[in-house]
Amino acid sequence: MIGVAEAEALILKDCLLLPITAVPLELALGRVLREPVLADRDLPPFDRVTMDGIALAFDDWQAGRTKFEVIGQQRAGQLPLSPGISGQAIEIMTGAVCPPGLDTVVRREDLLFSEEKGKKWVEIQAKVLSKGQNIHEAGYDGRAGMVLLEEGQLLRAPEIGVLASAGYAKVRVSGVPRVALISTGDELVEVHQMPLPHQIRRSNVFALAAALSSVAACEVSLLHLPDEPQAMRDHLRPVLAGHDVLILSGGVSAGEADYVPRVLSDLGVQPVFHKVRQRPGKPFWFGRKEDKAVFGLPGNPVSTLLGFYRYVQAFLGQRLGLHPVAPAYARLSEDFTFAPQLTYFLPVWASSSPEGIYEARPFPGHGSGDYANLRWGNGFLELPEEQSYFPAGTVYRFWPF
Ligand code: AMP
Ligand code: MG
């Protein structure tokens, strides 16, 4: 039986990148960027006024002038006016271009306007001005040609804004993985059905779909297979052909009705490993057919979900070309003991202590069937197999939900 690190390495080995496709910006949320995004203009592209007020030449004011003739008004989106001579100022709005020759904006609250001889005047009431105030200088945040986003970036709201600003009406991203989430088991009924006393609802695929949605945009199909090898084969054949990743839950243990490994082999899926030294989820099966990956996660709900976070997530990230995220760690808040020679995935609630340290409070629950226990946690700690006593204050890898 292999260990957790080896299982992970085998899953990530030879994991192919999805091909690149171009999508309209409106559909880019949740996709993974596959081209560097460059600024086509300086940031900001012009000297941008950041306050409503008056634009003037600082040197004029410094020379002692406090009253200026207002020769015009300039709003955002208008071509800049140009004042002719010193002593002239322009009434200006946020977002407008600072007119050439002027370099300082005094906000409206510090101004007194008046009208004399058909002309408009403004008196500067502020005692202190600094040159360039209330102007966001062209190129201050970055220069045209600079890399704004790198390949491998998950496109969230801030990145969508950056893309739009840089003129990317279309953007090159990874294709969407086609993922089949497949429950197995004759005891399972639909969520809307009232189970008989010997039945349960097929919750795993819904939990998996929810977990998937936080990784990246995926095309997800939910399916169910009965515990019958011929029917399994018949159902799985087209599913295998039409998807990049299959995630099965259940049917991989040593029971009489655990047909999944055999059926997958029959369909040409090469087994890579079966069983990992871990709890929960020891019967975990993984195989490949060409560039397709098949995860056979044990059906107990805790095993299924933790298996997704521990293995499938990283696989999808690599497939999509996502920048790997830096691992998270948390400090155990109390002593914990786990004797078997297995890596233990311990559900915890991790939160920051008043000292700013990420502290994990264990919620071990009652084993892999205790799905409701996971609601107390926001992730799990990975406790290494060589150890059986885990003292309070020691730090372990944390996998967030
Ligand atoms: P198995 O791995 O098929 O032996 O299933 C282990 C346990 O998990 C059994 O008690 C199953 O009823 C349960 N189980 C399997 N699949 C699901 C599912 N989709 N939703 C909830 N429980 C499941
Ligand atoms: Mg089963």
Short mmCIF file of C-alpha atoms and ligand atoms in Angstrom, two decimals:
data_model
loop_
_atom_site.label_atom_id
_atom_site.label_comp_id
_atom_site.label_asym_id
_atom_site.label_seq_id
_atom_site.Cartn_x
_atom_site.Cartn_y
_atom_site.Cartn_z
CA MET A 1 0.00 0.00 0.00
CA ILE A 2 1.31 3.46 -0.87
CA GLY A 3 1.41 6.59 1.29
CA VAL A 4 -0.37 9.89 0.76
CA ALA A 5 2.58 11.74 -0.79
CA GLU A 6 3.20 8.92 -3.24
CA ALA A 7 -0.48 8.81 -4.19
CA GLU A 8 -0.44 12.53 -4.82
CA ALA A 9 2.74 12.29 -6.93
CA LEU A 10 1.26 9.48 -9.05
CA ILE A 11 -1.91 11.49 -9.64
CA LEU A 12 -0.02 14.60 -10.68
CA LYS A 13 2.50 12.74 -12.83
CA ASP A 14 1.86 13.08 -16.58
CA CYS A 15 -1.17 15.25 -15.89
CA LEU A 16 -1.73 17.03 -19.21
CA LEU A 17 -2.67 20.66 -19.60
CA LEU A 18 -6.06 21.32 -21.12
CA PRO A 19 -5.92 23.05 -24.51
CA ILE A 20 -6.27 26.82 -24.78
CA THR A 21 -9.47 28.42 -25.95
CA ALA A 22 -10.52 32.05 -26.42
CA VAL A 23 -13.64 33.24 -24.60
CA PRO A 24 -15.43 36.58 -24.52
CA LEU A 25 -14.62 38.56 -21.38
CA GLU A 26 -18.20 38.13 -20.15
CA LEU A 27 -17.59 34.37 -19.86
CA ALA A 28 -14.11 34.52 -18.35
CA LEU A 29 -15.01 34.42 -14.66
CA GLY A 30 -13.68 31.29 -12.96
CA ARG A 31 -11.48 30.40 -15.94
CA VAL A 32 -7.69 30.04 -15.87
CA LEU A 33 -5.67 32.58 -17.84
CA ARG A 34 -3.35 31.13 -20.48
CA GLU A 35 -1.73 34.27 -21.86
CA PRO A 36 0.13 37.13 -20.20
CA VAL A 37 -2.03 40.23 -20.02
CA LEU A 38 -0.19 43.43 -20.93
CA ALA A 39 -1.10 47.03 -20.26
CA ASP A 40 -1.80 48.72 -23.58
CA ARG A 41 -1.63 52.20 -21.97
CA ASP A 42 -0.01 53.78 -18.97
CA LEU A 43 -1.87 53.36 -15.68
CA PRO A 44 -3.53 55.82 -15.47
CA PRO A 45 -3.32 56.77 -19.13
CA PHE A 46 -3.41 60.54 -18.44
CA ASP A 47 -3.01 62.90 -15.51
CA ARG A 48 -6.34 62.07 -13.94
CA VAL A 49 -8.06 64.52 -11.62
CA THR A 50 -9.28 62.82 -8.43
CA MET A 51 -11.40 65.62 -6.89
CA ASP A 52 -13.97 68.09 -8.09
CA GLY A 53 -12.47 71.58 -7.78
CA ILE A 54 -10.14 73.95 -9.53
CA ALA A 55 -7.03 73.15 -11.55
CA LEU A 56 -4.28 75.77 -11.37
CA ALA A 57 -0.54 76.18 -11.79
CA PHE A 58 1.18 75.62 -8.47
CA ASP A 59 3.87 78.20 -9.27
CA ASP A 60 1.17 80.88 -9.67
CA TRP A 61 -0.16 80.18 -6.21
CA GLN A 62 3.32 79.95 -4.69
CA ALA A 63 4.15 83.35 -6.14
CA GLY A 64 1.40 84.73 -3.90
CA ARG A 65 -1.72 84.64 -6.07
CA THR A 66 -4.88 83.47 -4.30
CA LYS A 67 -7.54 84.72 -6.74
CA PHE A 68 -7.79 83.15 -10.21
CA GLU A 69 -9.95 83.78 -13.24
CA VAL A 70 -12.03 80.69 -14.09
CA ILE A 71 -11.86 80.43 -17.88
CA GLY A 72 -13.86 77.26 -18.33
CA GLN A 73 -15.19 74.00 -17.03
CA GLN A 74 -13.86 70.60 -17.85
CA ARG A 75 -15.57 67.31 -17.15
CA ALA A 76 -14.51 63.68 -17.36
CA GLY A 77 -14.47 62.55 -20.96
CA GLN A 78 -13.83 66.00 -22.45
CA LEU A 79 -10.71 66.98 -24.34
CA PRO A 80 -8.47 69.09 -22.10
CA LEU A 81 -8.80 72.87 -22.29
CA SER A 82 -5.65 74.94 -22.31
CA PRO A 83 -5.42 78.10 -20.28
CA GLY A 84 -3.50 80.87 -21.99
CA ILE A 85 -1.79 82.89 -19.33
CA SER A 86 -0.90 82.74 -15.67
CA GLY A 87 -3.64 83.62 -13.24
CA GLN A 88 -6.15 81.49 -15.09
CA ALA A 89 -7.70 78.35 -13.67
CA ILE A 90 -10.16 75.75 -14.84
CA GLU A 91 -13.10 74.32 -12.98
CA ILE A 92 -12.52 70.62 -13.09
CA MET A 93 -14.35 67.37 -12.31
CA THR A 94 -13.15 64.01 -11.03
CA GLY A 95 -11.97 61.82 -13.89
CA ALA A 96 -11.09 64.73 -16.19
CA VAL A 97 -7.66 65.15 -17.77
CA CYS A 98 -5.58 67.75 -15.94
CA PRO A 99 -5.13 70.53 -18.54
CA PRO A 100 -1.62 71.07 -19.88
CA GLY A 101 0.21 73.78 -17.99
CA LEU A 102 -1.78 73.17 -14.83
CA ASP A 103 -0.51 70.79 -12.20
CA THR A 104 -2.51 71.12 -9.00
CA VAL A 105 -6.16 70.66 -8.07
CA VAL A 106 -7.80 72.40 -5.12
CA ARG A 107 -10.94 70.72 -3.91
CA ARG A 108 -14.30 72.45 -4.02
CA GLU A 109 -14.56 72.72 -0.23
CA ASP A 110 -11.54 75.07 -0.20
CA LEU A 111 -12.85 77.47 -2.83
CA LEU A 112 -14.95 80.62 -2.92
CA PHE A 113 -16.45 81.49 -6.31
CA SER A 114 -17.56 84.98 -7.33
CA GLU A 115 -18.68 86.87 -10.44
CA GLU A 116 -17.23 90.25 -11.42
CA LYS A 117 -17.48 92.23 -14.66
CA GLY A 118 -19.00 89.21 -16.45
CA LYS A 119 -16.10 87.01 -15.45
CA LYS A 120 -15.96 84.11 -13.02
CA TRP A 121 -13.36 84.17 -10.26
CA VAL A 122 -12.26 81.77 -7.60
CA GLU A 123 -10.52 82.48 -4.32
CA ILE A 124 -8.29 79.76 -2.88
CA GLN A 125 -9.03 79.46 0.82
CA ALA A 126 -6.68 76.60 1.64
CA LYS A 127 -3.56 77.79 3.44
CA VAL A 128 -1.38 74.94 2.25
CA LEU A 129 -1.18 73.38 -1.21
CA SER A 130 1.24 70.84 -2.52
CA LYS A 131 2.26 70.60 -6.13
CA GLY A 132 0.41 67.79 -7.93
CA GLN A 133 -2.22 67.34 -5.25
CA ASN A 134 -5.44 65.56 -6.26
CA ILE A 135 -3.92 64.40 -9.53
CA HIS A 136 -3.27 60.73 -10.24
CA GLU A 137 -0.23 61.12 -12.45
CA ALA A 138 -0.08 59.31 -15.81
CA GLY A 139 1.93 56.09 -15.45
CA TYR A 140 2.04 56.36 -11.65
CA ASP A 141 0.63 52.82 -11.18
CA GLY A 142 2.41 51.25 -14.14
CA ARG A 143 3.62 51.68 -17.67
CA ALA A 144 2.24 50.56 -21.03
CA GLY A 145 3.66 47.14 -21.87
CA MET A 146 3.92 45.96 -18.29
CA VAL A 147 2.61 42.51 -17.40
CA LEU A 148 -0.64 42.95 -15.50
CA LEU A 149 -1.62 39.28 -15.17
CA GLU A 150 0.40 36.16 -15.67
CA GLU A 151 -0.56 32.81 -17.15
CA GLY A 152 -2.06 30.48 -14.59
CA GLN A 153 -4.07 33.15 -12.83
CA LEU A 154 -7.60 32.23 -11.79
CA LEU A 155 -9.87 34.95 -13.14
CA ARG A 156 -11.85 36.47 -10.28
CA ALA A 157 -13.58 39.85 -10.12
CA PRO A 158 -10.38 41.94 -9.81
CA GLU A 159 -8.77 40.20 -12.78
CA ILE A 160 -11.92 40.65 -14.88
CA GLY A 161 -11.66 44.38 -14.17
CA VAL A 162 -7.99 44.42 -15.19
CA LEU A 163 -8.75 42.54 -18.42
CA ALA A 164 -11.54 44.93 -19.29
CA SER A 165 -9.33 47.96 -18.63
CA ALA A 166 -6.59 46.57 -20.82
CA GLY A 167 -8.97 46.02 -23.73
CA TYR A 168 -9.22 42.23 -23.60
CA ALA A 169 -12.68 41.75 -25.09
CA LYS A 170 -11.55 38.17 -25.68
CA VAL A 171 -9.20 36.27 -23.46
CA ARG A 172 -7.24 33.06 -23.87
CA VAL A 173 -8.00 30.59 -21.10
CA SER A 174 -7.86 26.88 -20.40
CA GLY A 175 -10.67 24.76 -21.74
CA VAL A 176 -13.32 23.73 -19.24
CA PRO A 177 -12.71 20.27 -17.79
CA ARG A 178 -15.66 17.96 -18.35
CA VAL A 179 -16.11 16.28 -15.00
CA ALA A 180 -18.49 13.39 -14.27
CA LEU A 181 -19.51 12.98 -10.63
CA ILE A 182 -20.79 9.46 -10.24
CA SER A 183 -22.45 7.90 -7.24
CA THR A 184 -22.64 4.12 -6.92
CA GLY A 185 -24.71 1.98 -4.61
CA ASP A 186 -28.09 0.26 -4.60
CA GLU A 187 -28.95 1.86 -1.26
CA LEU A 188 -28.98 5.37 -2.72
CA VAL A 189 -32.06 7.38 -3.66
CA GLU A 190 -32.54 10.87 -5.05
CA VAL A 191 -32.47 13.87 -2.75
CA HIS A 192 -36.15 14.66 -3.32
CA GLN A 193 -37.22 11.09 -2.54
CA MET A 194 -38.28 9.77 0.85
CA PRO A 195 -35.82 6.95 1.58
CA LEU A 196 -37.13 3.63 2.88
CA PRO A 197 -35.59 2.55 6.18
CA HIS A 198 -32.73 0.71 4.43
CA GLN A 199 -31.97 3.51 1.99
CA ILE A 200 -30.07 6.81 2.10
CA ARG A 201 -29.95 9.86 -0.12
CA ARG A 202 -27.08 10.24 -2.57
CA SER A 203 -25.46 13.25 -0.99
CA ASN A 204 -21.86 12.77 -2.13
CA VAL A 205 -22.18 14.00 -5.68
CA PHE A 206 -23.77 17.23 -4.50
CA ALA A 207 -21.00 17.83 -1.99
CA LEU A 208 -18.46 17.12 -4.74
CA ALA A 209 -20.17 19.50 -7.16
CA ALA A 210 -20.08 22.21 -4.52
CA ALA A 211 -16.40 21.58 -3.80
CA LEU A 212 -15.63 21.66 -7.53
CA SER A 213 -17.28 25.01 -8.00
CA SER A 214 -14.70 26.66 -5.76
CA VAL A 215 -11.76 25.33 -7.82
CA ALA A 216 -12.55 26.75 -11.25
CA ALA A 217 -15.24 26.68 -13.90
CA CYS A 218 -15.99 23.05 -14.82
CA GLU A 219 -18.64 21.34 -16.90
CA VAL A 220 -20.22 18.95 -14.45
CA SER A 221 -22.50 15.96 -15.00
CA LEU A 222 -24.08 14.08 -12.13
CA LEU A 223 -24.69 10.38 -12.65
CA HIS A 224 -25.57 7.27 -10.76
CA LEU A 225 -24.59 3.63 -11.22
CA PRO A 226 -26.23 0.57 -9.72
CA ASP A 227 -24.11 -2.10 -8.00
CA GLU A 228 -24.22 -4.42 -11.00
CA PRO A 229 -21.12 -4.89 -13.19
CA GLN A 230 -22.81 -5.21 -16.58
CA ALA A 231 -25.00 -2.16 -16.04
CA MET A 232 -21.99 -0.26 -14.70
CA ARG A 233 -19.95 -1.05 -17.79
CA ASP A 234 -22.79 -0.05 -20.11
CA HIS A 235 -23.38 3.23 -18.33
CA LEU A 236 -19.72 4.09 -17.88
CA ARG A 237 -18.56 3.52 -21.47
CA PRO A 238 -20.10 6.71 -22.93
CA VAL A 239 -19.32 8.64 -19.74
CA LEU A 240 -15.67 7.76 -20.10
CA ALA A 241 -15.71 8.84 -23.74
CA GLY A 242 -17.36 12.17 -23.02
CA HIS A 243 -15.43 13.41 -19.99
CA ASP A 244 -11.90 14.36 -18.99
CA VAL A 245 -12.22 13.48 -15.33
CA LEU A 246 -14.43 10.90 -13.64
CA ILE A 247 -14.96 11.06 -9.90
CA LEU A 248 -16.76 8.01 -8.57
CA SER A 249 -17.88 7.60 -5.01
CA GLY A 250 -18.26 4.16 -3.51
CA GLY A 251 -17.74 0.64 -4.76
CA VAL A 252 -13.96 0.52 -4.31
CA SER A 253 -13.72 -1.34 -0.98
CA ALA A 254 -13.31 -5.07 -0.53
CA GLY A 255 -17.02 -5.90 -0.37
CA GLU A 256 -18.86 -8.31 -2.66
CA ALA A 257 -20.63 -5.42 -4.39
CA ASP A 258 -17.56 -3.25 -4.87
CA TYR A 259 -17.26 -3.66 -8.63
CA VAL A 260 -15.77 -0.29 -9.55
CA PRO A 261 -12.08 -1.28 -9.98
CA ARG A 262 -12.94 -4.34 -12.05
CA VAL A 263 -15.43 -2.52 -14.26
CA LEU A 264 -13.01 0.34 -14.89
CA SER A 265 -10.24 -2.12 -15.83
CA ASP A 266 -12.66 -3.85 -18.22
CA LEU A 267 -13.21 -0.49 -19.90
CA GLY A 268 -9.49 0.01 -20.42
CA VAL A 269 -8.79 2.32 -17.49
CA GLN A 270 -5.28 1.44 -16.29
CA PRO A 271 -5.13 1.14 -12.51
CA VAL A 272 -2.39 3.36 -11.06
CA PHE A 273 -2.99 2.49 -7.43
CA HIS A 274 -5.59 1.01 -5.12
CA LYS A 275 -5.51 1.76 -1.40
CA VAL A 276 -3.57 4.49 0.34
CA ARG A 277 -2.23 4.49 3.90
CA GLN A 278 -4.74 7.08 5.12
CA ARG A 279 -7.84 7.49 7.19
CA PRO A 280 -10.45 8.15 6.13
CA GLY A 281 -10.49 6.84 2.58
CA LYS A 282 -8.05 3.94 2.59
CA PRO A 283 -9.68 2.05 -0.34
CA PHE A 284 -9.04 5.02 -2.70
CA TRP A 285 -8.54 3.82 -6.29
CA PHE A 286 -6.98 5.85 -9.11
CA GLY A 287 -6.57 5.05 -12.78
CA ARG A 288 -6.00 6.56 -16.19
CA LYS A 289 -7.10 6.01 -19.73
CA GLU A 290 -5.07 8.06 -22.20
CA ASP A 291 -5.40 11.62 -20.90
CA LYS A 292 -8.48 10.86 -18.80
CA ALA A 293 -8.21 10.48 -15.05
CA VAL A 294 -10.54 8.35 -12.96
CA PHE A 295 -10.79 8.83 -9.20
CA GLY A 296 -12.51 6.02 -7.32
CA LEU A 297 -13.15 7.61 -3.94
CA PRO A 298 -14.59 5.46 -1.16
CA GLY A 299 -18.29 6.18 -0.67
CA ASN A 300 -18.33 7.18 2.95
CA PRO A 301 -19.16 10.87 2.71
CA VAL A 302 -16.19 12.08 4.75
CA SER A 303 -13.79 9.93 2.70
CA THR A 304 -15.27 11.21 -0.53
CA LEU A 305 -15.09 14.87 0.32
CA LEU A 306 -11.69 14.86 2.01
CA GLY A 307 -10.35 12.79 -0.88
CA PHE A 308 -11.53 15.49 -3.25
CA TYR A 309 -9.81 18.26 -1.33
CA ARG A 310 -6.63 16.28 -0.78
CA TYR A 311 -6.13 14.90 -4.31
CA VAL A 312 -8.64 15.90 -6.97
CA GLN A 313 -8.33 19.61 -6.37
CA ALA A 314 -4.58 19.66 -7.07
CA PHE A 315 -5.05 17.43 -10.10
CA LEU A 316 -7.63 19.79 -11.59
CA GLY A 317 -5.41 22.75 -10.82
CA GLN A 318 -2.55 21.19 -12.75
CA ARG A 319 -4.83 20.18 -15.60
CA LEU A 320 -6.10 23.73 -15.84
CA GLY A 321 -2.64 25.25 -15.60
CA LEU A 322 -3.49 27.09 -12.37
CA HIS A 323 -0.63 28.58 -10.40
CA PRO A 324 -0.21 26.27 -7.43
CA VAL A 325 -1.45 27.94 -4.25
CA ALA A 326 0.97 28.17 -1.35
CA PRO A 327 0.23 25.44 1.21
CA ALA A 328 -1.53 26.49 4.40
CA TYR A 329 -0.54 25.40 7.90
CA ALA A 330 -2.27 25.56 11.25
CA ARG A 331 -1.36 24.91 14.85
CA LEU A 332 -3.16 22.21 16.79
CA SER A 333 -5.00 23.76 19.74
CA GLU A 334 -5.04 20.61 21.89
CA ASP A 335 -3.29 17.24 22.18
CA PHE A 336 -4.46 14.61 19.76
CA THR A 337 -3.69 10.90 19.51
CA PHE A 338 -4.05 8.63 16.51
CA ALA A 339 -2.20 5.31 16.80
CA PRO A 340 -2.57 3.47 13.43
CA GLN A 341 0.28 3.76 10.92
CA LEU A 342 -1.83 5.85 8.59
CA THR A 343 -1.94 9.51 7.63
CA TYR A 344 -4.91 10.95 9.44
CA PHE A 345 -7.11 13.68 8.01
CA LEU A 346 -8.46 15.41 11.08
CA PRO A 347 -11.45 17.74 10.59
CA VAL A 348 -10.79 21.04 12.36
CA TRP A 349 -12.04 24.56 12.73
CA ALA A 350 -9.04 26.77 12.05
CA SER A 351 -9.12 30.43 12.95
CA SER A 352 -6.73 33.14 13.89
CA SER A 353 -5.87 33.47 17.59
CA PRO A 354 -5.58 36.93 19.20
CA GLU A 355 -1.81 36.60 18.62
CA GLY A 356 -2.44 36.22 14.89
CA ILE A 357 -1.65 32.51 14.79
CA TYR A 358 -3.79 30.11 12.82
CA GLU A 359 -5.07 27.65 15.39
CA ALA A 360 -6.95 24.44 14.58
CA ARG A 361 -9.51 22.99 16.95
CA PRO A 362 -10.12 19.28 16.29
CA PHE A 363 -13.57 17.91 15.46
CA PRO A 364 -12.68 14.23 14.94
CA GLY A 365 -16.33 13.09 14.76
CA HIS A 366 -17.31 9.44 14.62
CA GLY A 367 -15.46 8.27 11.55
CA SER A 368 -15.91 8.41 7.82
CA GLY A 369 -19.68 8.00 7.90
CA ASP A 370 -20.19 10.98 10.18
CA TYR A 371 -20.81 13.48 7.41
CA ALA A 372 -22.73 15.90 9.60
CA ASN A 373 -19.63 16.36 11.76
CA LEU A 374 -17.93 18.21 8.89
CA ARG A 375 -20.23 21.16 9.42
CA TRP A 376 -18.19 22.03 12.51
CA GLY A 377 -15.00 22.31 10.50
CA ASN A 378 -13.59 24.61 7.84
CA GLY A 379 -11.00 22.11 6.70
CA PHE A 380 -8.74 19.34 7.95
CA LEU A 381 -5.22 18.84 9.20
CA GLU A 382 -2.96 16.23 7.64
CA LEU A 383 -1.35 14.35 10.51
CA PRO A 384 1.67 12.35 9.32
CA GLU A 385 1.63 8.56 9.56
CA GLU A 386 4.96 8.18 11.40
CA GLN A 387 3.57 9.94 14.44
CA SER A 388 0.84 8.80 16.80
CA TYR A 389 0.88 11.58 19.37
CA PHE A 390 0.29 15.13 18.18
CA PRO A 391 0.89 17.62 20.96
CA ALA A 392 -0.95 20.92 21.29
CA GLY A 393 1.03 23.70 19.64
CA THR A 394 2.53 21.59 16.84
CA VAL A 395 1.94 22.71 13.26
CA TYR A 396 0.53 20.64 10.37
CA ARG A 397 -0.61 21.12 6.81
CA PHE A 398 -4.14 22.53 6.69
CA TRP A 399 -6.54 21.83 3.83
CA PRO A 400 -9.38 24.34 3.76
CA PHE A 401 -12.85 23.47 2.49
P1 AMP B 1 -19.00 2.08 -0.35
O1 AMP B 1 -17.70 2.83 -0.49
O2 AMP B 1 -19.73 1.92 -1.62
O3 AMP B 1 -18.77 0.79 0.36
O4 AMP B 1 -19.91 2.96 0.58
C1 AMP B 1 -19.53 3.24 1.90
C2 AMP B 1 -20.64 3.92 2.62
O5 AMP B 1 -20.87 5.20 2.05
C3 AMP B 1 -21.97 3.19 2.58
O6 AMP B 1 -22.58 3.31 3.84
C4 AMP B 1 -22.72 3.95 1.53
O7 AMP B 1 -24.11 3.87 1.71
C5 AMP B 1 -22.23 5.35 1.69
N1 AMP B 1 -22.35 6.07 0.44
C6 AMP B 1 -21.87 5.67 -0.75
N2 AMP B 1 -22.15 6.57 -1.71
C7 AMP B 1 -22.82 7.57 -1.12
C8 AMP B 1 -23.38 8.81 -1.57
N3 AMP B 1 -23.32 9.18 -2.86
N4 AMP B 1 -23.99 9.60 -0.67
C9 AMP B 1 -24.03 9.23 0.62
N5 AMP B 1 -23.53 8.11 1.10
C10 AMP B 1 -22.92 7.27 0.26
MG MG B 2 -21.35 0.95 -2.21
#
